[in-house]
XYZ file of C-alpha atoms in Angstrom:
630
model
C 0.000 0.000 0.000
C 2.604 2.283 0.757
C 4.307 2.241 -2.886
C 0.730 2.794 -4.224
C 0.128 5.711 -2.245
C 3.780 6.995 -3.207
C 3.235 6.310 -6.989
C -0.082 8.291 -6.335
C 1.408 11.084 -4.577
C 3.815 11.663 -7.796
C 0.931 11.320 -10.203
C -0.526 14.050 -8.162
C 2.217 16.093 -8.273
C 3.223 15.945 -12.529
C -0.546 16.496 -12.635
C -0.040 19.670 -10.092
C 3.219 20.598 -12.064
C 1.721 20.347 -15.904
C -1.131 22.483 -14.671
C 1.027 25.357 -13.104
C 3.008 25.365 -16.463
C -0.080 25.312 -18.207
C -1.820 28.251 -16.333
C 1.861 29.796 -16.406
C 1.817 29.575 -20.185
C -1.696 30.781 -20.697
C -1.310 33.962 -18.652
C 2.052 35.028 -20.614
C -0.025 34.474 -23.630
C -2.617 36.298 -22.162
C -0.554 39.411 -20.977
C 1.069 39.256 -24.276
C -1.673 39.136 -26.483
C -3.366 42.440 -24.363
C -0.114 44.175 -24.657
C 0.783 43.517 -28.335
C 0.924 46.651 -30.074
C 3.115 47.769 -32.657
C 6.024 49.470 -31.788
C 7.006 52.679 -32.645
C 10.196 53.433 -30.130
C 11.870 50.270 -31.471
C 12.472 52.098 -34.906
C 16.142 52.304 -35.921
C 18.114 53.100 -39.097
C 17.485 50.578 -41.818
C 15.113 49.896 -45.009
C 11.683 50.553 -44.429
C 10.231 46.980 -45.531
C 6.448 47.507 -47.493
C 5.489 44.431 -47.461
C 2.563 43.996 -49.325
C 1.194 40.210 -48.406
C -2.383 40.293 -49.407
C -4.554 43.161 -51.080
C -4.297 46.649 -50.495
C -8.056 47.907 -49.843
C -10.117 51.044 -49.164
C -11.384 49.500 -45.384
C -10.203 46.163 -44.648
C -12.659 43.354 -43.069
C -12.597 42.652 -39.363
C -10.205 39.652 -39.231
C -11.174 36.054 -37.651
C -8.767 35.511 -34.960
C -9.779 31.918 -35.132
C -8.599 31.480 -39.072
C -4.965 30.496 -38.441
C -6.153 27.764 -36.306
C -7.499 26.094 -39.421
C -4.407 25.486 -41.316
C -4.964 27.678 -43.961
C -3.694 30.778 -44.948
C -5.298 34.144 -43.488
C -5.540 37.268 -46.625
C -4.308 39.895 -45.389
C -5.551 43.331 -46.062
C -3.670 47.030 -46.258
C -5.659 49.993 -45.758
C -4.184 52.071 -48.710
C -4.253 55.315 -46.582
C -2.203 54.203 -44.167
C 0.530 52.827 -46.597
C 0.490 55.799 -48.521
C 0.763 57.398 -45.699
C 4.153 55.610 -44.660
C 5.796 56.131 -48.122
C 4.935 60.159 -48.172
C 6.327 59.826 -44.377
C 9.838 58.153 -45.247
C 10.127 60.367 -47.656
C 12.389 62.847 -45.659
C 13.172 60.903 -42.508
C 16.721 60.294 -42.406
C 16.338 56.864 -40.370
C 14.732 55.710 -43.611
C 18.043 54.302 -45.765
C 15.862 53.112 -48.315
C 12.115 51.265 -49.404
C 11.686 47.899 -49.901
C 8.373 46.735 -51.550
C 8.033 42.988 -51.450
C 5.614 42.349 -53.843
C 5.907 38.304 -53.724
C 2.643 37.878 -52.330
C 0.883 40.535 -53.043
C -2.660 39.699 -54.660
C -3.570 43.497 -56.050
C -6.255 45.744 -55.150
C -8.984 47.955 -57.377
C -7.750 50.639 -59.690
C -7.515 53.845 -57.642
C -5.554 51.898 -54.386
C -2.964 50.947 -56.725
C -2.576 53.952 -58.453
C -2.210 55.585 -55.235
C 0.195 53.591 -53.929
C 2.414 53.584 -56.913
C 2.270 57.131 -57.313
C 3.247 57.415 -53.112
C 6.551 55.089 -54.389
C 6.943 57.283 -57.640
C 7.244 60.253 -54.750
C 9.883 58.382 -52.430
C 11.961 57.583 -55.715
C 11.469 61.170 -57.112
C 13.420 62.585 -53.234
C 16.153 60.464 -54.645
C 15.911 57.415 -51.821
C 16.405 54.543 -53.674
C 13.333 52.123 -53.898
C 13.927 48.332 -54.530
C 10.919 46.103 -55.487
C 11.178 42.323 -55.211
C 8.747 39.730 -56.080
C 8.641 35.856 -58.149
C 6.253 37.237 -60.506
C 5.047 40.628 -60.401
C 0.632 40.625 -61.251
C -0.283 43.641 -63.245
C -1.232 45.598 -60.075
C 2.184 44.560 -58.673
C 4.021 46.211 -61.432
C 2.101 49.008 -62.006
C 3.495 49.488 -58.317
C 7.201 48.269 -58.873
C 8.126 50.684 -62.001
C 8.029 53.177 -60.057
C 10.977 52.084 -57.979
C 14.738 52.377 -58.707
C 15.228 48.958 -59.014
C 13.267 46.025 -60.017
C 14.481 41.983 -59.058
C 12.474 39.372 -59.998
C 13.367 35.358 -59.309
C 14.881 33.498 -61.796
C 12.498 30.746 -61.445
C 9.845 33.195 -61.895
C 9.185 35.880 -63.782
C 6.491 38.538 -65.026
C 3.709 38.541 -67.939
C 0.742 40.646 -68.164
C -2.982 39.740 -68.456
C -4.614 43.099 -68.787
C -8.162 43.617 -67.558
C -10.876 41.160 -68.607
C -11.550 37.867 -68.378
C -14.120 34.931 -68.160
C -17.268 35.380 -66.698
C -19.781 32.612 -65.187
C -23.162 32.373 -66.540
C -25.592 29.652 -65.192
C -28.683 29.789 -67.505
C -27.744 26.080 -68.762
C -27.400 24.857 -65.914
C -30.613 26.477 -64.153
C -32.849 25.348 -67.381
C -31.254 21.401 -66.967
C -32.465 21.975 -63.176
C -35.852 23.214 -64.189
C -35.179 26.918 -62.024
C -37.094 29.593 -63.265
C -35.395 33.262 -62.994
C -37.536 35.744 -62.710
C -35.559 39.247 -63.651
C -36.865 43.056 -62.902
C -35.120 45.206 -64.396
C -34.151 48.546 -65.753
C -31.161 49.563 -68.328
C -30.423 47.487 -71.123
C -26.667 47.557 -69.909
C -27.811 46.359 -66.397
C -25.915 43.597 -67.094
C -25.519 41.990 -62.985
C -28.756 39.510 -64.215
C -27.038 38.016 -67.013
C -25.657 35.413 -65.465
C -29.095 34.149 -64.380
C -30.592 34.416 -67.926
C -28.076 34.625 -70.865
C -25.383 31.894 -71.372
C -23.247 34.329 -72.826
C -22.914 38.082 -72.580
C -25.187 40.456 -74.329
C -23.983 42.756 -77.072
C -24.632 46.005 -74.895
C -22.716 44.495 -71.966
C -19.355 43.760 -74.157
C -19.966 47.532 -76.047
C -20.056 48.940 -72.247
C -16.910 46.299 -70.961
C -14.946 46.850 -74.163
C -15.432 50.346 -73.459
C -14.677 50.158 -69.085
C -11.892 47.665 -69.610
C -9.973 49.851 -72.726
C -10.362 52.767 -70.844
C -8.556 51.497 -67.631
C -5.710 49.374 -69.588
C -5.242 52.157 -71.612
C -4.458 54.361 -68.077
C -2.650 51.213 -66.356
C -0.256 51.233 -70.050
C 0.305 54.642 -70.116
C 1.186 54.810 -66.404
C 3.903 52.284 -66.487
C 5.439 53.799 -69.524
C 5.609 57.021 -68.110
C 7.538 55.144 -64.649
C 9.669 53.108 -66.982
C 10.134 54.305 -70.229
C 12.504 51.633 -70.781
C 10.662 48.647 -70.229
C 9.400 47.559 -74.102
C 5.783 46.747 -73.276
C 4.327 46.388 -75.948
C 5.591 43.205 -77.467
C 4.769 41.916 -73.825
C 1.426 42.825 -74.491
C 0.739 41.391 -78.094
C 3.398 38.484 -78.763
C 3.899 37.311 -74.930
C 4.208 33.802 -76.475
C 6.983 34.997 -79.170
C 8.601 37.237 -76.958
C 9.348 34.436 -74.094
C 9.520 31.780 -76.473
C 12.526 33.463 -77.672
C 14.065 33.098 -74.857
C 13.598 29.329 -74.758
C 10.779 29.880 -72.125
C 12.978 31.298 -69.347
C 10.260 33.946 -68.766
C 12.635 35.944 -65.556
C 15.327 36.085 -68.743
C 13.382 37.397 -71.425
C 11.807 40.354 -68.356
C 15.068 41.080 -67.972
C 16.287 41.871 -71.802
C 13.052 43.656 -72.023
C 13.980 45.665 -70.012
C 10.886 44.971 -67.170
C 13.178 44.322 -64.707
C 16.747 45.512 -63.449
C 18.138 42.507 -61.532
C 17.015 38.809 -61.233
C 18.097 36.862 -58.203
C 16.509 35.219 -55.173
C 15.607 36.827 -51.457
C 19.372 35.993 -50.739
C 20.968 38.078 -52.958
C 18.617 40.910 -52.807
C 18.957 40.971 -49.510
C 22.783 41.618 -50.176
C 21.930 44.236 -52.420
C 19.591 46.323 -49.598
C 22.022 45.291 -47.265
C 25.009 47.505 -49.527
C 22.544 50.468 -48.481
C 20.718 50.007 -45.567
C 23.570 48.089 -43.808
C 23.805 44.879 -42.708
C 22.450 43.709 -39.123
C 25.296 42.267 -36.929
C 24.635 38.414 -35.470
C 22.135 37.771 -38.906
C 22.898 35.212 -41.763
C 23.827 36.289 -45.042
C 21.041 38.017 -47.095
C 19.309 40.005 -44.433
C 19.646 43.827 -43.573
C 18.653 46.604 -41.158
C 14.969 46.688 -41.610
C 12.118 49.016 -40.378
C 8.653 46.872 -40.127
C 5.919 48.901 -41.800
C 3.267 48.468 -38.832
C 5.826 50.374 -36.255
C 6.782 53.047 -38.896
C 2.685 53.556 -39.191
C 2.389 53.384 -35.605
C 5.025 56.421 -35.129
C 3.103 58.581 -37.666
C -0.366 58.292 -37.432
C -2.693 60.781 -39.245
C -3.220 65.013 -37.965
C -4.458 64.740 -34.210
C -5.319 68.539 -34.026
C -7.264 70.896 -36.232
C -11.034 71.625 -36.967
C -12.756 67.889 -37.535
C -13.551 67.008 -40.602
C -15.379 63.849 -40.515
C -15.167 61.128 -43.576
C -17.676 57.906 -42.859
C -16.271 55.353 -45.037
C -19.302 53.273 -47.221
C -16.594 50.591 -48.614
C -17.628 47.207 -50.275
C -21.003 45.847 -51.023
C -24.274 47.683 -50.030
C -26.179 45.075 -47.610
C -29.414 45.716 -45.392
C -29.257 45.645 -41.905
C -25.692 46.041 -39.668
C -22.461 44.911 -40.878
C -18.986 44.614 -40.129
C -15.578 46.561 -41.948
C -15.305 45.983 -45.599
C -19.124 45.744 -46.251
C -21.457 48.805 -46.028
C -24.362 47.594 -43.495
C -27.482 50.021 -44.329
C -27.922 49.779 -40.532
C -24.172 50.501 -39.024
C -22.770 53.112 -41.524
C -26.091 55.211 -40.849
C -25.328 54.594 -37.112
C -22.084 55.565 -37.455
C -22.650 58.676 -39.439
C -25.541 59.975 -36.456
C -23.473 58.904 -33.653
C -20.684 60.964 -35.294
C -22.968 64.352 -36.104
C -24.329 64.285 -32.176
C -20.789 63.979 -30.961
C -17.796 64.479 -32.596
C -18.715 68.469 -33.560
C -17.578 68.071 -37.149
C -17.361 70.824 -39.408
C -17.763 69.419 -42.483
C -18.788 65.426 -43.970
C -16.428 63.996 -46.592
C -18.046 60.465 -48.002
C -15.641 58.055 -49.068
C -17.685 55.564 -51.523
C -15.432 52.542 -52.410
C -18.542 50.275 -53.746
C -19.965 48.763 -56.637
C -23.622 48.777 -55.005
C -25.903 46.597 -53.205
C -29.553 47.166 -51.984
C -31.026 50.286 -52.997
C -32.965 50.325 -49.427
C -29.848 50.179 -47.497
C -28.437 52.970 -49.987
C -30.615 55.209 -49.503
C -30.901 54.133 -45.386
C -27.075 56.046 -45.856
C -27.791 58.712 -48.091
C -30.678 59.825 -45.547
C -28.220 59.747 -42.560
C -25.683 61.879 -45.147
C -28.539 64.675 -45.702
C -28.323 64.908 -41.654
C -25.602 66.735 -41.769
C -26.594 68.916 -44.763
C -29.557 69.774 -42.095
C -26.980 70.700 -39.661
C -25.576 72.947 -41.792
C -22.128 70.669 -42.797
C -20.647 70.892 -46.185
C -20.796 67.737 -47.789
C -18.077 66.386 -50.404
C -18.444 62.904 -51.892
C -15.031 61.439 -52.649
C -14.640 58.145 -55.118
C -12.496 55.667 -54.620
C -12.267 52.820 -57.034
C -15.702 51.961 -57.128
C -18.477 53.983 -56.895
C -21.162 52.531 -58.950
C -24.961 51.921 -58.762
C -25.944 51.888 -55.307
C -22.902 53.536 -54.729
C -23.648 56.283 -56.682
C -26.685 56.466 -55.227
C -24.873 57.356 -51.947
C -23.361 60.124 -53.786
C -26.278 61.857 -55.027
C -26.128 63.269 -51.306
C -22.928 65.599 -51.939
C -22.648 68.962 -52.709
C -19.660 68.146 -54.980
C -18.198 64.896 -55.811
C -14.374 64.209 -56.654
C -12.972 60.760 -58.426
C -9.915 59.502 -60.016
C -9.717 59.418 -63.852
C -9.557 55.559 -62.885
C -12.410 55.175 -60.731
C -15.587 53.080 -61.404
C -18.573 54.605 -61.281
C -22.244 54.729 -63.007
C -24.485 51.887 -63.470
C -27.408 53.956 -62.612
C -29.930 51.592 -62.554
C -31.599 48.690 -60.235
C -32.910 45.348 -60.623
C -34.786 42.165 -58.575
C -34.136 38.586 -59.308
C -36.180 35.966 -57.744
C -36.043 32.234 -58.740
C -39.000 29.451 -58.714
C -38.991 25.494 -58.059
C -42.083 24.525 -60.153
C -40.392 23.105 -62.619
C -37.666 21.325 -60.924
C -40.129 20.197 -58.491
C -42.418 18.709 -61.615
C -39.073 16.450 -62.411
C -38.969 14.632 -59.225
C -43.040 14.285 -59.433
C -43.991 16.862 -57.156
C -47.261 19.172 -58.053
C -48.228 21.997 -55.990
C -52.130 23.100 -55.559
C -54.335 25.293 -53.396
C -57.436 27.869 -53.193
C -56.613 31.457 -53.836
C -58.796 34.383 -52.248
C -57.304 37.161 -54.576
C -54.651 37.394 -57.534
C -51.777 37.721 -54.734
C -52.269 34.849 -52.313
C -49.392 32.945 -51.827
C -47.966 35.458 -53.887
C -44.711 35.471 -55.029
C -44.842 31.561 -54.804
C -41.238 30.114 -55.391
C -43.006 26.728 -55.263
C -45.708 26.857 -57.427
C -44.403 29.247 -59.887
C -45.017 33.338 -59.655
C -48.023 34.437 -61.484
C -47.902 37.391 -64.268
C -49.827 39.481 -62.026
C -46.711 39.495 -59.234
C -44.236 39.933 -62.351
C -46.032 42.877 -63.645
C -46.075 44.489 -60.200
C -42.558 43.541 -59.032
C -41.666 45.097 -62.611
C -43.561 48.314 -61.787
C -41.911 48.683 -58.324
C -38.358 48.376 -60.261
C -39.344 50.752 -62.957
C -40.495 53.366 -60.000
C -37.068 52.443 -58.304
C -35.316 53.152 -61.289
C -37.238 56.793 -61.712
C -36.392 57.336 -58.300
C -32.682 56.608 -58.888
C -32.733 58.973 -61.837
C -34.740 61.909 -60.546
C -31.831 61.743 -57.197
C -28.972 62.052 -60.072
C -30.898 64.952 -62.190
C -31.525 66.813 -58.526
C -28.042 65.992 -57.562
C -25.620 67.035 -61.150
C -28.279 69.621 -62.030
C -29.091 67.519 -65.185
C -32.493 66.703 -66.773
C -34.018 63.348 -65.845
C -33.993 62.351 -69.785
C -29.824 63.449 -69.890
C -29.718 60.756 -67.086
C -31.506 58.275 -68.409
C -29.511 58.827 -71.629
C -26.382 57.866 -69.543
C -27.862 55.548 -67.079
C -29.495 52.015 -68.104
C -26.879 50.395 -65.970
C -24.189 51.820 -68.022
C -20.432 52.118 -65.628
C -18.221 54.562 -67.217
C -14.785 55.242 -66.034
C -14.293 58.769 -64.469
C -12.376 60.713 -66.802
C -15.556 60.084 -68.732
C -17.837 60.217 -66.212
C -16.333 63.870 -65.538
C -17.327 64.774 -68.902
C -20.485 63.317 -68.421
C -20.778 65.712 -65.392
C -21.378 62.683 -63.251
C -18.285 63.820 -60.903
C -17.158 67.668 -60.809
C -13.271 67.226 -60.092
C -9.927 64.626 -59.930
C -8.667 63.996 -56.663
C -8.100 61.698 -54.073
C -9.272 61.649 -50.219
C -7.571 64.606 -49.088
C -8.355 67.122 -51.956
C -12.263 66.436 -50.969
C -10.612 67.145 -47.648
C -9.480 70.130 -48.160
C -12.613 71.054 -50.712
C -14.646 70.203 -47.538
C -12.654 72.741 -45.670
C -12.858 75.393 -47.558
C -16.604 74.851 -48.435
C -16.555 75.357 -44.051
C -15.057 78.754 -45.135
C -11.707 76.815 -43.389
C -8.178 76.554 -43.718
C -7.180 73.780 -45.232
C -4.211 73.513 -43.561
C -5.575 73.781 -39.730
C -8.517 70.297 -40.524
C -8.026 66.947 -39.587
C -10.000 63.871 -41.168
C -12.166 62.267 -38.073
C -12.753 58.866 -38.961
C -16.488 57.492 -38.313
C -15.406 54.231 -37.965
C -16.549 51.038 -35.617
C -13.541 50.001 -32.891
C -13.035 46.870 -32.678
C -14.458 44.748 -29.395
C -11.672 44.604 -27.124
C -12.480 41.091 -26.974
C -11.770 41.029 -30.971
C -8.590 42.902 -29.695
C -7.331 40.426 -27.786
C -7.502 37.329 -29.815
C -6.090 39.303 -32.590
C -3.034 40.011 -30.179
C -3.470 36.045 -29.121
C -3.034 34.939 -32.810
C -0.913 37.945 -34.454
C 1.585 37.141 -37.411
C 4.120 39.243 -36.131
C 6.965 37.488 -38.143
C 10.133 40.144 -38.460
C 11.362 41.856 -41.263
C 14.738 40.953 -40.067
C 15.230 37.517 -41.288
C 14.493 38.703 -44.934
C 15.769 35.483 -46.917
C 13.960 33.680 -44.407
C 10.167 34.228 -45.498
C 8.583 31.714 -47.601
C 8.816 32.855 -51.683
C 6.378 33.660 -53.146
C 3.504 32.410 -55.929
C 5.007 31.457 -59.203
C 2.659 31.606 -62.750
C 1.156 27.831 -61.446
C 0.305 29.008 -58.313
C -1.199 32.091 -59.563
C -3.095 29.717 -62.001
C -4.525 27.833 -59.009
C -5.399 30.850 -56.720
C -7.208 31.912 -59.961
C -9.438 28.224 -60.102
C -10.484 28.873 -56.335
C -11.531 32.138 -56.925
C -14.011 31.382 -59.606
C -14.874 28.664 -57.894
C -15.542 30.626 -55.174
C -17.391 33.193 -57.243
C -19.799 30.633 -58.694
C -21.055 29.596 -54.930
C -21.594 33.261 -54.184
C -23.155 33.723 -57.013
C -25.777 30.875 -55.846
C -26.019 32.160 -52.442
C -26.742 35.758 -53.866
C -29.671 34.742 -56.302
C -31.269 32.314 -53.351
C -31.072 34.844 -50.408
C -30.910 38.406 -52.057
C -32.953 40.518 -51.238
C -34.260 43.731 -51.627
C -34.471 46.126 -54.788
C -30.495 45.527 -56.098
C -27.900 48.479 -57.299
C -25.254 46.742 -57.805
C -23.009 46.847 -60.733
C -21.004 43.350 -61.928
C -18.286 44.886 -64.329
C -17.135 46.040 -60.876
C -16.681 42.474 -59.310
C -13.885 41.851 -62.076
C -12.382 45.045 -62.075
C -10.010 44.059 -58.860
C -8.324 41.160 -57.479
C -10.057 38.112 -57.928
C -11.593 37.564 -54.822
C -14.751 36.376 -52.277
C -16.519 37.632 -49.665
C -15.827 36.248 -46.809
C -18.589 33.796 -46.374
C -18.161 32.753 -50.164
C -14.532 31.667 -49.210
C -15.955 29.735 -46.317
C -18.189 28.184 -48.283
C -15.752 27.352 -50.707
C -13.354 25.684 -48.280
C -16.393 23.755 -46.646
C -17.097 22.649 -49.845
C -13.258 21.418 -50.477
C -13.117 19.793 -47.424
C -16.439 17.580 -47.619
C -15.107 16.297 -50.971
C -11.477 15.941 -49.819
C -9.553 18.460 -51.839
């Protein structure tokens, strides 16, 4: 008995011992994960390292702490203002020995973020710091960015080819007519192309006139914009002959960048890691091919935007329009209105700038926002509407509410015009034997019946409630650009139009970015422009969210340069590609068997960015994967 109760006692005490060190463990996690923040005293002489992993957006999405645990990798997003705001910064700080932009994962972003990052490198270059890009394959975006540094490297085993805008789009009216799915379409605009997909099984002729028309427009600008930052590089055989042009150089695609001049260097993280090293200086106790080395959320950290000044507020409407509330990176009807009235009662603004980075969603919850934006015009506040990327159909809508609007010659905007979709089971039910039958008091009972089929009295309503949408829509634009209602239906129908011709279309009054509607906002206050500060209306996270963000940060160092995993060659980009549409075609079924609402929402828009999912599409998408083992 005794050597039981002594082999006891020492199971009791490594069960005592392993919890200690567990609880141990879990409270240094804990006080770590509440004290994470990045660090802006530990900035030293070195490169400042951009590291662009992910997309660069107008507002990014609210993060799931819990996505690393699932073995996949989490997308990372960049808000563009604050990595502008970095490259204007290290500019003129001495610390700043030079920029790095590593480009090897970087996925892109819509038009007007990478134009504004690429001119915000064109700016650091133009001081005379060098700037030294690096990726395995540079993505149009990605170069449109890296020829504006002083040096370009790409990977030998990579290399660099150009798509252009454009591309293959799904449409499912085969597939719904084999399943016996009726779509029933409301619409307005004969270039309201968003129901196509549900109807045609190709595109009609007035969507390709008004996509030949977007997509020219915008590779024309991306073309003309690299040229300018490397007159050099010979493009345009890359953009004709790509197959003759790396053919010739017995398909060593890095090679052939390289004697067209694309590119300055080639070589691996190693060696240009010994090249930023020759500037920025190498770090004492590190392995070959790493240098001295700023991290980009510390340098952000240490010069965050104007804290004093007059308050300018800008509420952010970024991503698709939905009804009710909604978290960053999607435009809740319910929480950007919030937002906006919480701001006006508290935050004493003297002026309202708008920043619209969306291709549309539910006309209610668009106009829920641009009611909450004529708030302030009843207090009195200037209100300037400034365009991102996208600012199209419902997001135009949002715009109507400014007393001037500015864009980029880039941006996306239009597609005035709405549209319903609702689909019905009769026939599919009919091929499994199923029938439906009942008594009807009046024309409308049971009314719209996705079972039974919807009758043509519904259809000629839900048609009349679109068409009076649609006037709607147009008599806000007339009001709004001082234009007739039959001007704007001229230009409407669901047509988008780029914005150096939706200026001449007086559809937006002047270029310029965020801070030029800033500024007009200002002065419209009777302001100086110089004495504002933007107020962001803007949801904190829960401190909750905080915490298991802390709990589960990537906070990898910029240090151990030829240490980071390379990056996605022309196969891997291929494959990212498959997901995506895959991914696309399952939100695509989600969106025409839950949507709801009157729609303004513009599809040219979906394919004018990175090719990528909301966030429940990619869950869906990998829940999908996983049930059939791939």
């Amino acid at each position: 008995m005794k050597l039981v109760r002594g082999a006891w006692k020492i199971l009791v005490g490594i069960k005592d011992f392993l919890v200690l060190v567990f609880m141990l463990l879990f409270f240094a996690g804990l006080f770590a994960a509440l004290s994470y923040k990045p660090n802006a005293a530990a900035i030293r002489e070195g490169a400042l390292v951009v590291a662009l992993d992910g997309t660069i957006v107008e507002q990014p999405e609210e993060a799931d702490p819990f996505a690393q645990f699932g073995g996949g990798e989490v997308m990372k997003q960049h808000r563009v203002r604050d990595v502008v705001r970095a490259l204007d910064s290290a500019r003129t700080d001495g610390r700043v020995k030079a920029v790095v932009l590593d480009l090897d994962r970087f996925l892109g972003g819509y038009p007007v973020a990478v134009s504004e990052v690429a001119a915000a490198v064109g700016r650091v270059r133009a001081s005379g710091k060098p700037v030294l890009a690096y990726a395995t394959g540079y993505s149009d975006d990605g170069y449109a960015i890296a020829a504006n540094a002083s040096e370009i490297w790409v990977n030998p085993q990579g290399g660099t080819v150009f798509a252009g805008p454009g591309g293959t789009q799904l449409y499912y009216k085969g597939l719904l007519d084999k399943l016996g799915v009726t779509t029933h379409v409301y619409k307005v605009g004969k270039f309201k192309s968003a129901v196509e997909p549900f109807t045609r099984s190709d595109m009609s002729p007035e969507a390709r006139e008004a996509n030949e028309a977007l997509q020219g427009a915008l590779f024309a600008q991306w073309r003309e914009a690299v040229t300018k930052a490397r007159p050099k590089a010979r493009i345009a055989d890359y953009l004709t002959k790509p197959d003759e042009v790396i053919a010739a150089s017995r398909g060593d695609i890095a090679a052939s960048n390289l004697a067209y001049g694309l590119v300055d260097k080639t070589g691996g993280r190693l060696e240009f890691g010994k090249r930023v090293a020759e500037i920025a200086g190498a770090p004492s106790g590190k392995p070959a091919g790493n240098f001295k080395s700023i991290k980009l959320a510390n340098w952000i950290a240490a010069h965050p935007a104007p804290g004093t000044g007059d308050a300018i507020g800008v509420i952010t409407v970024a991503g698709e329009i939905v009804d009710g509330k909604a978290g960053p990176g999607t435009a809740g009807g319910d929480t950007v209105s919030s937002l906006l009235l919480k701001g006006l009662a508290e935050k004493n603004l003297k002026a309202l700038v708008v920043r619209v980075d969306s291709p549309g969603g539910s006309a209610m919850a668009s106009e829920q926002i641009r009611q909450a934006i004529l708030q302030a015009k009843a207090q009195g506040l200037p209100v300037v509407v400034s365009m991102g990327s996208l600012a199209a159909s419902g997001g135009y809508w949002v715009s109507t509410a400014g007393d001037a609007i500015f864009a980029e010659p880039n941006t996306i905007t239009g597609s005035i015009g709405i549209f319903g979709v609702l689909p019905s089971f009769e026939n599919s039910l009919a091929k499994i034997g199923v029938t439906t039958d009942g008594v009807r008091s009046t024309p409308l009972s049971g009314q719209p019946d996705v079972l039974g089929g919807i009758n043509p009295v519904t259809d000629r309503i839900l048609q009349s409630a679109i068409e009076n949408g649609y006037n709607r829509f147009i008599g806000l634009v007339a009001q709004s650009r001082k234009l007739t209602p039959q001007r704007v239906d001229e230009i409407g129908q669901g047509r988008v139009w780029v914005g150096g011709l939706a200026h001449q279309l007086k559809l937006v009054d002047r270029f310029g970015g965020l801070q030029a509607a800033v500024e007009e906002a200002a002065r419209r206050a009777k302001l100086d422009p110089a004495k504002v500060r933007p107020v962001y209306l803007e949801k904190e996270p829960s401190e909750w969210i905080k915490f298991l963000e802390g709990f589960t940060k990537d906070d990898d160092s910029e240090d151990d340069w030829a240490d980071q995993p390379a990056g996605a060659d022309i196969w891997a980009r291929i494959a990212a590609e498959r997901r995506a549409l895959m991914a696309q075609a399952l939100g695509d079924a989600r969106r025409l068997a839950t949507g709801g609402s009157l729609q303004a929402r513009c599809l040219e828009c979906m394919g004018m960015g990175p090719a990528l999912a909301r966030p429940e599409d990619r869950a869906l998408l990998e829940m999908v994967l996983g049930r059939i083992g791939l």
